[in-house]
CSV table of C-alpha atoms and ligand atoms in Angstrom, one decimal:
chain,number,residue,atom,x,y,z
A,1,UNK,CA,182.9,138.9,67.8
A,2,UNK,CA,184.6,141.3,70.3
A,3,UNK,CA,184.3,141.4,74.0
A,4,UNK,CA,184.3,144.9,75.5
A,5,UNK,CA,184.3,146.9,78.6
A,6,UNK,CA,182.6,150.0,78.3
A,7,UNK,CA,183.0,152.7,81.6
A,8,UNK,CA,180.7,155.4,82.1
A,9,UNK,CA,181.8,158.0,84.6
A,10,UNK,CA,179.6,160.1,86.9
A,11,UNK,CA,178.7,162.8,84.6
A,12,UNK,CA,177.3,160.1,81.7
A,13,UNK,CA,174.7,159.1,84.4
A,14,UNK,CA,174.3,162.1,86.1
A,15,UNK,CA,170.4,162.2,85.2
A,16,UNK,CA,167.3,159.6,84.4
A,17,UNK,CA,168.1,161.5,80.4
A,18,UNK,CA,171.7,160.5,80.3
A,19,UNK,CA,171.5,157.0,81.9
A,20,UNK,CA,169.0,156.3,78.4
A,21,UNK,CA,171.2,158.2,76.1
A,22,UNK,CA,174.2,155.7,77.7
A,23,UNK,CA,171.6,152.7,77.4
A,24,UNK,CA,171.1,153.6,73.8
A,25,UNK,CA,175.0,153.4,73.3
A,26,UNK,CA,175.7,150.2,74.9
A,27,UNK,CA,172.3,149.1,72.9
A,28,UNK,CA,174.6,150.0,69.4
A,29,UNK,CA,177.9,148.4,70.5
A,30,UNK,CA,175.7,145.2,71.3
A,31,UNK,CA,173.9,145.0,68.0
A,32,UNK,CA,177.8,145.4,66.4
A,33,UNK,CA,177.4,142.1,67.3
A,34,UNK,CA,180.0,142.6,70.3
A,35,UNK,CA,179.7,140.9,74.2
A,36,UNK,CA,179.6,143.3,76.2
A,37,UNK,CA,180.4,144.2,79.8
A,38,UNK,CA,179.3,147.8,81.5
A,39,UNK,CA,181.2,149.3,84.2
A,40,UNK,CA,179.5,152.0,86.2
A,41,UNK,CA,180.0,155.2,88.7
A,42,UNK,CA,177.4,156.1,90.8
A,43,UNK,CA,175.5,159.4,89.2
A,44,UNK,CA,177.7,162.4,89.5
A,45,UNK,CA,177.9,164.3,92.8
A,46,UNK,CA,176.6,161.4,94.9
A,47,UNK,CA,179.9,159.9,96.1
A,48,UNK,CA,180.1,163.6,97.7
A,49,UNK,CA,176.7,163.5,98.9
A,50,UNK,CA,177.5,160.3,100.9
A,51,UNK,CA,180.7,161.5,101.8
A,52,UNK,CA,179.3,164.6,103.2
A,53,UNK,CA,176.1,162.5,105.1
A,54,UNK,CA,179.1,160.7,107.1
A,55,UNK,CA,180.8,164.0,108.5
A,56,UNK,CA,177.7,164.9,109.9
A,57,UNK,CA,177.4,161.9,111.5
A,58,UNK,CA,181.2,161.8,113.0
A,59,UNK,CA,184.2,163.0,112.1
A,60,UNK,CA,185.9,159.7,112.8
A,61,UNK,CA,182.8,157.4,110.8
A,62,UNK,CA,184.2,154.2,111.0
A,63,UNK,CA,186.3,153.2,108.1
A,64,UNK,CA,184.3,149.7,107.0
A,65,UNK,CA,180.9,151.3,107.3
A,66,UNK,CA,182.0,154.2,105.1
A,67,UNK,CA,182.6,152.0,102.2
A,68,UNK,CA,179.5,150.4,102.5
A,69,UNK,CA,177.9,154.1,102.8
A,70,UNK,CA,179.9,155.2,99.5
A,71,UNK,CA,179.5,151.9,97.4
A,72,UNK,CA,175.9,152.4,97.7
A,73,UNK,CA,175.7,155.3,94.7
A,74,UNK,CA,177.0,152.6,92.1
A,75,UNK,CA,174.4,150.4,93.4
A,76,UNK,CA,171.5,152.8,92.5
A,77,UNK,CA,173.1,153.8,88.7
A,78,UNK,CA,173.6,149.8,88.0
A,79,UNK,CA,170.3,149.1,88.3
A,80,UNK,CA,168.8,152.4,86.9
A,81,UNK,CA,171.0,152.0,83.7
A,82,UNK,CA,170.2,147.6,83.6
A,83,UNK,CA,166.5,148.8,83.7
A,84,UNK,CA,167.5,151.2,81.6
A,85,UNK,CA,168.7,148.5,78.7
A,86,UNK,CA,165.8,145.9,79.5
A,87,UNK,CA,163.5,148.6,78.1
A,88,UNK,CA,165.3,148.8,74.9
A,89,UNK,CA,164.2,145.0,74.9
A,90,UNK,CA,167.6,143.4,75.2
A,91,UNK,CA,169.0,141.1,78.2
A,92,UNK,CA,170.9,143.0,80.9
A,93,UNK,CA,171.7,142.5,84.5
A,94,UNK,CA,173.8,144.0,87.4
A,95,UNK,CA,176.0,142.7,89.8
A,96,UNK,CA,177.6,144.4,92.2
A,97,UNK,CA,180.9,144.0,93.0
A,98,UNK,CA,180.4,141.0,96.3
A,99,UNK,CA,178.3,139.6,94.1
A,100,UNK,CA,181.0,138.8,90.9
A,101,UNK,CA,182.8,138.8,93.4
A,102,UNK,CA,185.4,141.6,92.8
A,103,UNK,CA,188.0,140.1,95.8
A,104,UNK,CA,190.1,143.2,97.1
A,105,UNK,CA,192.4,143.4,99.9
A,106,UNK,CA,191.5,144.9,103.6
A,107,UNK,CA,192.5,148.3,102.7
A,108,UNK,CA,189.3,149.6,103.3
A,109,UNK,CA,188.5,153.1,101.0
A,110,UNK,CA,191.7,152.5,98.8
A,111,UNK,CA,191.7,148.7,98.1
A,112,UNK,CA,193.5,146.9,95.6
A,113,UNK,CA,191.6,144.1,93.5
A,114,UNK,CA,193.3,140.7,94.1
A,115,UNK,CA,190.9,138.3,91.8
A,116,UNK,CA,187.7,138.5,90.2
A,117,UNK,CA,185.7,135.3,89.3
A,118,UNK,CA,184.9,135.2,85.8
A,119,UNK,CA,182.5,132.0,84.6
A,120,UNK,CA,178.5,133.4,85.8
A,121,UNK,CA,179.5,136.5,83.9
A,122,UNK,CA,180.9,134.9,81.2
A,123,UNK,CA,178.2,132.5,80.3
A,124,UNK,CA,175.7,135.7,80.6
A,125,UNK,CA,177.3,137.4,77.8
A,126,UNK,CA,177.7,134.6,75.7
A,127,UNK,CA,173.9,134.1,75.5
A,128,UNK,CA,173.9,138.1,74.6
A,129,UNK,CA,173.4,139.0,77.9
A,130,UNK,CA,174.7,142.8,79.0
A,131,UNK,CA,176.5,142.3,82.3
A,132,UNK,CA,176.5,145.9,84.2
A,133,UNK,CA,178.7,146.1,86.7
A,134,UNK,CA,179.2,148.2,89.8
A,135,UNK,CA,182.4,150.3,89.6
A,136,UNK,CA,184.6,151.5,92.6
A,137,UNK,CA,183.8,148.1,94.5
A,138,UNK,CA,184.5,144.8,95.9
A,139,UNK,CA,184.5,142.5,99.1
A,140,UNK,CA,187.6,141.7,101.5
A,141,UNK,CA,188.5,138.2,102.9
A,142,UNK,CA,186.6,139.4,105.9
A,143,UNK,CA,183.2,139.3,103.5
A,144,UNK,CA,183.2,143.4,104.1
A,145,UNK,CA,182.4,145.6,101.1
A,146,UNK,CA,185.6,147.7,100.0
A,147,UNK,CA,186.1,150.3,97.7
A,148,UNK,CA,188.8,151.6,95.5
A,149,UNK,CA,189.6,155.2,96.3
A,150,UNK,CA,187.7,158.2,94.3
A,151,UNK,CA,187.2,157.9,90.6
A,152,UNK,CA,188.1,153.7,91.3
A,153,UNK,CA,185.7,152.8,88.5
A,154,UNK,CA,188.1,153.6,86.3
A,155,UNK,CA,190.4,150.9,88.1
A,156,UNK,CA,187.2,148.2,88.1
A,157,UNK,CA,187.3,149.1,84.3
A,158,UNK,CA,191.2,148.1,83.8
A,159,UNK,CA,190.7,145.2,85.9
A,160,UNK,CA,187.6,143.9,84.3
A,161,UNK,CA,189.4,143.9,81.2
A,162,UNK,CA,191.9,142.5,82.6
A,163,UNK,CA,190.2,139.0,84.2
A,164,UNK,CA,188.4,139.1,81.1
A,165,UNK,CA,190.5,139.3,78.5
A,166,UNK,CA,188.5,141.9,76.8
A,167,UNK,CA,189.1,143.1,72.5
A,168,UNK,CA,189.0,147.0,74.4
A,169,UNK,CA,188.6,148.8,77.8
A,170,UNK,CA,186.5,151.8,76.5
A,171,UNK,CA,186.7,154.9,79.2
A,172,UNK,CA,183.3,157.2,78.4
A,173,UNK,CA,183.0,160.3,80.1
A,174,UNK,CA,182.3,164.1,79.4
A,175,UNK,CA,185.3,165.4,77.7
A,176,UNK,CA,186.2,163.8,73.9
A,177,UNK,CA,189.5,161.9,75.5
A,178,UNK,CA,192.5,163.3,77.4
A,179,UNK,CA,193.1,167.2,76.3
A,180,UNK,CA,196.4,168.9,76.3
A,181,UNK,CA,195.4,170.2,79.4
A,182,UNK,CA,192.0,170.3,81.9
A,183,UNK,CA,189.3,172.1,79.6
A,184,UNK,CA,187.7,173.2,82.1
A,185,UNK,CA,190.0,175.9,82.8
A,186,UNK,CA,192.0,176.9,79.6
A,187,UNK,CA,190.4,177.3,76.2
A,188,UNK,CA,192.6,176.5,73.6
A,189,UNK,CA,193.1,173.0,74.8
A,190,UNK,CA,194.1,170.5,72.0
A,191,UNK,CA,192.8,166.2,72.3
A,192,UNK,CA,196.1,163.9,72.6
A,193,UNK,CA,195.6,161.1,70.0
A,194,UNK,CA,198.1,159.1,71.0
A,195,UNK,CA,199.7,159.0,74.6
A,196,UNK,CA,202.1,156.1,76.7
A,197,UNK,CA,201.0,154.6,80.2
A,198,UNK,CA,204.0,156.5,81.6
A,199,UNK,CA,202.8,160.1,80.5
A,200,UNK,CA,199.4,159.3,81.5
A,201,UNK,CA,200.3,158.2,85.0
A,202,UNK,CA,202.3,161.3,85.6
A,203,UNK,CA,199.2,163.7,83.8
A,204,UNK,CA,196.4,162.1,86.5
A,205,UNK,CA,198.8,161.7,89.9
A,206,UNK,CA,199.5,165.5,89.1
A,207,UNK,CA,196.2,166.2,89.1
A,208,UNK,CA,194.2,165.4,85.6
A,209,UNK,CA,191.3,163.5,87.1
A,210,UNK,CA,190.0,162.4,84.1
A,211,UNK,CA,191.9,158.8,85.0
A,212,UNK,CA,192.2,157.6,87.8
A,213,UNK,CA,195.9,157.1,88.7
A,214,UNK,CA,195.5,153.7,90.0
A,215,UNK,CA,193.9,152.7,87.1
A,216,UNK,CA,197.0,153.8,84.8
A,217,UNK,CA,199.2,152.2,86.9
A,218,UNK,CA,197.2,148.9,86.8
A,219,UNK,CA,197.2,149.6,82.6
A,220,UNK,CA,200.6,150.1,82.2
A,221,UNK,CA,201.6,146.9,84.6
A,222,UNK,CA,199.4,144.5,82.2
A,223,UNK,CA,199.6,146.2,79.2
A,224,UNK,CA,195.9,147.0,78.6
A,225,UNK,CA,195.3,149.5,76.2
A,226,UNK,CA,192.7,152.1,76.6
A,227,UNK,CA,190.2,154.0,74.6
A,228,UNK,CA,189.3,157.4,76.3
A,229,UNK,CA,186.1,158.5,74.8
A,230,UNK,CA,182.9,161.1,74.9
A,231,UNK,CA,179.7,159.7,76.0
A,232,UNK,CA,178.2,162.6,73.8
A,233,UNK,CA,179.8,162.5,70.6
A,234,UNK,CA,180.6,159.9,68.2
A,235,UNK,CA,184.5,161.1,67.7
A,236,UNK,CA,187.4,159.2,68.2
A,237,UNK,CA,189.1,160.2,71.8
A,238,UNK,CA,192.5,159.5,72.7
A,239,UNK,CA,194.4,155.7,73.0
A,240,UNK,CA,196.3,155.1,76.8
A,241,UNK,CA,198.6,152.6,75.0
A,242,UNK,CA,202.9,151.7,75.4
A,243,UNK,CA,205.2,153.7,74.5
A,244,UNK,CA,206.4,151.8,71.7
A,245,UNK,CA,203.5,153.0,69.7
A,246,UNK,CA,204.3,156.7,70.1
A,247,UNK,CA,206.7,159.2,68.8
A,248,UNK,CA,207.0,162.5,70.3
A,249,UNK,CA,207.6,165.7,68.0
A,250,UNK,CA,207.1,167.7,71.2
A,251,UNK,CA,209.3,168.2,74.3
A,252,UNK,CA,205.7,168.8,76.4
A,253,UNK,CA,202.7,166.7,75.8
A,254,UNK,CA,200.4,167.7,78.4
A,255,UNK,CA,200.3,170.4,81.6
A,256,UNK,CA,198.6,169.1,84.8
A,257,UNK,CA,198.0,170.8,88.1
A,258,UNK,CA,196.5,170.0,91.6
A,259,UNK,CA,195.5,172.6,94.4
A,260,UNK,CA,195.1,171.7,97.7
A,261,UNK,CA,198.6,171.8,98.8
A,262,UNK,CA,199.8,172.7,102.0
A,263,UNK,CA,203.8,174.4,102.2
A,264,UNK,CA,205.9,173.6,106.2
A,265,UNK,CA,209.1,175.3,106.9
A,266,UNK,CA,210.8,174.2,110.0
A,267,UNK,CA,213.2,176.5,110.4
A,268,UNK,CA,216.7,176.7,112.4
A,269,UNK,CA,217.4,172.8,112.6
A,270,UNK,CA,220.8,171.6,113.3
A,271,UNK,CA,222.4,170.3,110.3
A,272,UNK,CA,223.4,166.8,111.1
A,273,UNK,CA,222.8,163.0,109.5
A,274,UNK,CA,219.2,162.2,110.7
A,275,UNK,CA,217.6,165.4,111.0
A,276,UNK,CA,215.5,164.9,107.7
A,277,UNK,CA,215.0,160.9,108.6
A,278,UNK,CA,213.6,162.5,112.5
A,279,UNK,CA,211.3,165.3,111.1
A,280,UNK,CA,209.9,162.9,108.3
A,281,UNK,CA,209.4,159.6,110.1
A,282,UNK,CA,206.7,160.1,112.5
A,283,UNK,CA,204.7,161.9,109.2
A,284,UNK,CA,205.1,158.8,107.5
A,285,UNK,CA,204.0,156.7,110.2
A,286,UNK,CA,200.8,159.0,110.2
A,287,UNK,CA,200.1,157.9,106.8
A,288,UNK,CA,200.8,161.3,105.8
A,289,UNK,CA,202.0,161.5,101.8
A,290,UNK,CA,205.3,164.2,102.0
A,291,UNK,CA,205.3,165.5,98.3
A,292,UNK,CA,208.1,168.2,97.5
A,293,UNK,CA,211.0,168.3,100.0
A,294,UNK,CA,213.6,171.2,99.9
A,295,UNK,CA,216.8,171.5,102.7
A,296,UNK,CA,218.8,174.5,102.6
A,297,UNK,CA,221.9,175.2,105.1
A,298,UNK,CA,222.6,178.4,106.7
A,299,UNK,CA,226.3,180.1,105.8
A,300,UNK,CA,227.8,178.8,108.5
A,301,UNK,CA,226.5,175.2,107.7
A,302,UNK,CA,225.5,174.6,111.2
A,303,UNK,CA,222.0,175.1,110.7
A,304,UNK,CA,219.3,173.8,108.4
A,305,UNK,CA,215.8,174.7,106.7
A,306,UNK,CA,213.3,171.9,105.9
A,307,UNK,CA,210.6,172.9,103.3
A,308,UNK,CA,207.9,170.0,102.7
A,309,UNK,CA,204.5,169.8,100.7
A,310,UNK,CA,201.3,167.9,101.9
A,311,UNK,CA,198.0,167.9,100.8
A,312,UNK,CA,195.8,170.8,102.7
A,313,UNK,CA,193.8,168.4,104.7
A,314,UNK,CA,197.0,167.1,106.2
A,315,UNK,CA,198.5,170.6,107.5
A,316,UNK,CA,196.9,170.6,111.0
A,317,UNK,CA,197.5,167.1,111.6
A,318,UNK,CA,201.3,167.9,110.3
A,319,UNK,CA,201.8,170.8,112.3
A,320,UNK,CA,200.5,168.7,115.2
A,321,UNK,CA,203.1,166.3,115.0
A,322,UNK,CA,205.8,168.2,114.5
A,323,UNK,CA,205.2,170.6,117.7
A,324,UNK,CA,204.9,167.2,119.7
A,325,UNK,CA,208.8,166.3,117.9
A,326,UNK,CA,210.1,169.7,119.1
A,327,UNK,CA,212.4,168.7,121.8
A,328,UNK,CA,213.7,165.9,119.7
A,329,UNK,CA,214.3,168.1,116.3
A,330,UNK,CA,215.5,171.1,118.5
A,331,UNK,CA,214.5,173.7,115.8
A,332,UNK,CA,213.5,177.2,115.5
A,333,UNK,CA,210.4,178.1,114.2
A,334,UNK,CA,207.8,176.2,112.0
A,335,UNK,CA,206.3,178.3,109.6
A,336,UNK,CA,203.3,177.1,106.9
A,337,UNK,CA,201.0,177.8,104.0
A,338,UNK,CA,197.9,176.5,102.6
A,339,UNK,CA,196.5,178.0,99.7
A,340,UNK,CA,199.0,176.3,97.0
A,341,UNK,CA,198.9,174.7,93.9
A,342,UNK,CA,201.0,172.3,91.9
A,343,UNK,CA,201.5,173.0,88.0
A,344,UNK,CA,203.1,170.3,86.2
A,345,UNK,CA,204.4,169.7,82.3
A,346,UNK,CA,204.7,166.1,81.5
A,347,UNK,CA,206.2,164.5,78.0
A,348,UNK,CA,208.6,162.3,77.5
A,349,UNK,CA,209.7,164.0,74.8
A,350,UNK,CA,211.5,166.6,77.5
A,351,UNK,CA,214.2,163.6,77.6
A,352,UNK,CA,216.0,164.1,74.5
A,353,UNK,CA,214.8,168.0,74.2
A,354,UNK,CA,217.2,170.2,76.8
A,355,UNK,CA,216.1,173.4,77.9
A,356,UNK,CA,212.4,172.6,79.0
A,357,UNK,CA,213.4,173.6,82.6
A,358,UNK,CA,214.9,177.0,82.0
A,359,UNK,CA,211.6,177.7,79.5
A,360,UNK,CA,209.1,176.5,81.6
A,361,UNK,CA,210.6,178.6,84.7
A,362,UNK,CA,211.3,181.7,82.1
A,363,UNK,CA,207.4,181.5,80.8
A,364,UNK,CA,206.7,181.7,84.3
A,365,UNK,CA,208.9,184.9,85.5
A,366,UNK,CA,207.6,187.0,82.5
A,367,UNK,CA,204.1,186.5,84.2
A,368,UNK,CA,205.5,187.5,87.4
A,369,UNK,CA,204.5,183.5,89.0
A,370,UNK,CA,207.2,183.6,91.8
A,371,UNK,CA,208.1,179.7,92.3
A,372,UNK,CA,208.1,178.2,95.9
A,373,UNK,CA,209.8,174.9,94.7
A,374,UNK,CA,210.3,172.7,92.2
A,375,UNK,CA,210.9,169.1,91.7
A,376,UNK,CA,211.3,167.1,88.7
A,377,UNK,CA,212.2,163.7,87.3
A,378,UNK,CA,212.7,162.3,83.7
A,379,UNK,CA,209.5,163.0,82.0
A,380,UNK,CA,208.1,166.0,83.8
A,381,UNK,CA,208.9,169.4,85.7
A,382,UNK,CA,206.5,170.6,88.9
A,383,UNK,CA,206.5,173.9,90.5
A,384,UNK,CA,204.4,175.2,93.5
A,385,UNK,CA,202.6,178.0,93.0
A,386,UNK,CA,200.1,180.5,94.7
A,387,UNK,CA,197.1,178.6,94.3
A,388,UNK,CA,195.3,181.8,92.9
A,389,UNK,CA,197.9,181.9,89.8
A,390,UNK,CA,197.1,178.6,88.8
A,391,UNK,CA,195.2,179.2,86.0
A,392,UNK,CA,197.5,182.0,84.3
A,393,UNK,CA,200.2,179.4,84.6
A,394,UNK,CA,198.8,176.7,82.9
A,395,UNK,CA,197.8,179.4,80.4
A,396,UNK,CA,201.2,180.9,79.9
A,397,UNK,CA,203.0,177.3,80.0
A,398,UNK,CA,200.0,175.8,77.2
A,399,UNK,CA,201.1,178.5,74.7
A,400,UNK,CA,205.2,178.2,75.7
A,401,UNK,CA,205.1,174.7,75.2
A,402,UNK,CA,203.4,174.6,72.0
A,403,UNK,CA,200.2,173.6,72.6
A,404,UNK,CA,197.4,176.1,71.9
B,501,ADP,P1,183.8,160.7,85.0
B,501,ADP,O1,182.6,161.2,85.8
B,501,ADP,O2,183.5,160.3,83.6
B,501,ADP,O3,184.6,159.7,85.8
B,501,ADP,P2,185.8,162.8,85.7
B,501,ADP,O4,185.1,164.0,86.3
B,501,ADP,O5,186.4,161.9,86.8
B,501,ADP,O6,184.7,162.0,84.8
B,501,ADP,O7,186.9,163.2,84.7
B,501,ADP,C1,186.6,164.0,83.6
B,501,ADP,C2,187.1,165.4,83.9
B,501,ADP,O8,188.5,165.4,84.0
B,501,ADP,C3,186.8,166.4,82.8
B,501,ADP,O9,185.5,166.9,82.9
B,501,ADP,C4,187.9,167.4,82.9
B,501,ADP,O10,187.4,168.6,83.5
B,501,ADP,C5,188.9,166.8,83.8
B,501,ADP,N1,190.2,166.8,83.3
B,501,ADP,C6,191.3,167.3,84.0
B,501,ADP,N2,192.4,167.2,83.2
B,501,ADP,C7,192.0,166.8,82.0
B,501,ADP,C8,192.7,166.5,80.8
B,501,ADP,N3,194.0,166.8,80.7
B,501,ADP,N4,192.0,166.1,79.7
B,501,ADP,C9,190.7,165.8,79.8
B,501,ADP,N5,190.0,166.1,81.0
B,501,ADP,C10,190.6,166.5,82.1
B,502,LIG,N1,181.7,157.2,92.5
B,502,LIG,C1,183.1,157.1,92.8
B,502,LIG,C2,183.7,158.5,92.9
B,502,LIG,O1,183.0,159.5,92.7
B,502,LIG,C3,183.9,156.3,91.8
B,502,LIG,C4,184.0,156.9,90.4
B,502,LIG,O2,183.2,157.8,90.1
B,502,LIG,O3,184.8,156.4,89.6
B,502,LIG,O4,184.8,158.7,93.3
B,503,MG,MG1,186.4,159.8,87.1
């Protein structure tokens, strides 16, 4: 007998048809004779809903009563889809994550999950019992419900598996695994069998939101394998597992990208030790993620240029800040953009292949993509684009790399 998790996203209860079609699945896996336990998201496009309901309520909601606002769509899917299974005439239940309990830290909206308790759960499925459980939640020390940042079930999944000791964490949603690249916006998109914890990582924090990054991260650091899989076909999807297990016969495995980003130059500062450690300290304090960072120093090498990415919804907030510094930074001009987007090729096979970078950067010139910067580190290459060129990028890298 195997013990499983089983994860269904958004979009695999996103109606009252597809939370039976799920029922009838975990119904299957069951009768394989397997224990299972059933993490779920709250029905696609209600996390936004709530989200939205709380801007119009204040700009400012209150951090603690927003997770209990957003927690509430994975209350209404657990119960729909444990219905849902009682009707096929088996034993199910749902808890919700205080009630496990799922113990996070105080970090409310991005929590991490410190402990779950195991034995009520256990001894359901061990009397064929199907534990449903609500994803993207838990409760603090302060008995406050907490959740896990956007797309956290996937992180309740790893973690469930985790406490549990489960045979498999299996990771359903509407694509047939992890593709070479998002299919919603390129065609000739191949699945990945086969790829490490590492690559994985890298392919969701650059934007592939079919993981969760958190999630990967917490895979990786126990060494949980994990199955990604369609909720509407039978097929195979594609194993999250070590590296170990994988040899790469190409230099890219997969292309990522993220829009959203915001581009500030502050222009004309003097070049001198702590200029970068002044402009980028009171960001930081503001809990304001600095992605790409570029200096360049005039001829005479008495003046600077500081080029920095954020995320969009950080610009004003940035600019803010840095208008308040100006008598301390002593600069020129600040100048922005917001209408940017990230492209990204990932593989670890680009350590022992040279010449991705000039490729990747050639692909891109022949379509006329002018690059605003670049970073990199071992396993993959990032460049900021025009967010309207995204697309033709991802194309035109897909086909250089190899993997139409
Ligand atoms: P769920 O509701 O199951 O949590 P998500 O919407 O969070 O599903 O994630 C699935 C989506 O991720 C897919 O519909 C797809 O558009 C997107 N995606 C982005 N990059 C990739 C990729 N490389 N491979 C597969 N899907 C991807
Ligand atoms: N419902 C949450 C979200 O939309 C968590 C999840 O779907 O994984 O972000
Ligand atoms: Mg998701």
């Amino acid at each position: 007998m195997k013990r499983l998790i089983l994860k269904f996203g958004g979009t695999s209860v996103g109606t009252i048809e597809k939370i039976k079609k799920v029922a009838n699945i975990i119904k299957k896996r069951h009768q394989e004779g397997n224990e299972i336990i059933v993490v779920v998201s709250a029905m696609s496009g209600e996390t936004d809903a709530l989200t939205e309901k709380s801007s119009l309520i204040s700009k400012n909601f209150d951090s603690k009563e927003l997770d209990v606002l957003l927690a509430s769509g994975e209350q209404v899917s657990s119960s729909l889809l444990s219905a849902s299974i009682i009707d096929l005439g088996l034993q199910a239940r749902s808890w919700m994550g205080w009630q496990v309990p799922i113990v996070t830290d105080n970090n409310y909206s991005s929590s991490q999950i410190i402990k779950i308790k195991t034995k009520e759960i256990l001894n359901f499925i061990s009397s064929k019992g199907i534990a449903v459980i609500a994803g993207f939640q838990g409760i603090s020390n302060e008995n406050r419900i907490t959740t896990l940042g956007r797309g956290g079930s996937d992180l309740s999944a790893v973690a469930l598996a985790k406490f549990f000791d489960t045979d498999s964490c299996e990771i359903y949603t509407d694509v047939e695994g992890v593709f070479t690249t998002d299919p919603s916006i390129h065609n000739k998109v191949k699945k990945i069998e086969k790829i490490s914890y590492e690559e994985m990582l890298e392919m969701s924090s650059l934007g592939a939101k079919v993981m969760q990054p958190q999630s990967v991260q917490a895979a990786m650091m126990d060494d949980i394998p994990i199955h990604v899989r369609s909720t509407f076909t039978e097929k195979t999807g594609t194993k999250i597992t070590s590296e170990s297990e994988i040899d790469y016969k190409k230099s890219v495995t997969g292309i990522a990208y993220s829009k959203n980003n915001a581009k500030v130059s502050i222009v004309g500062v003097i070049d001198k030790p702590g200029v970068a450690a002044d402009v980028f300290e009171p960001i930081g304090k503001n809990n304001i993620n600095v992605d790409m960072v570029i200096q360049n120093t005039s001829l005479d090498g008495k003046t600077a240029n500081i080029t920095f990415t954020i995320r969009q919804e950080d610009l004003r907030k940035t600019l803010n800040i840095i208008e308040k510094n100006k008598e301390k930074l002593n600069y020129n001009k600040i100048t922005h953009d917001d209408k940017l987007a990230k492209v990204s090729i990932i593989g670890a096979g680009m350590i022992a292949s040279p010449g991705v970078t000039y490729k990747m950067f050639r692909s891109l010139a022949n379509e006329k993509i002018n690059i605003l910067a670049i970073s990199t580190s071992e396993i993959k290459i990032s460049v900021l684009i025009n967010e309207n060129l995204t697309q033709k990028a991802v194309k035109t890298l897909h086909k250089t790399f190899d993997l139409n």
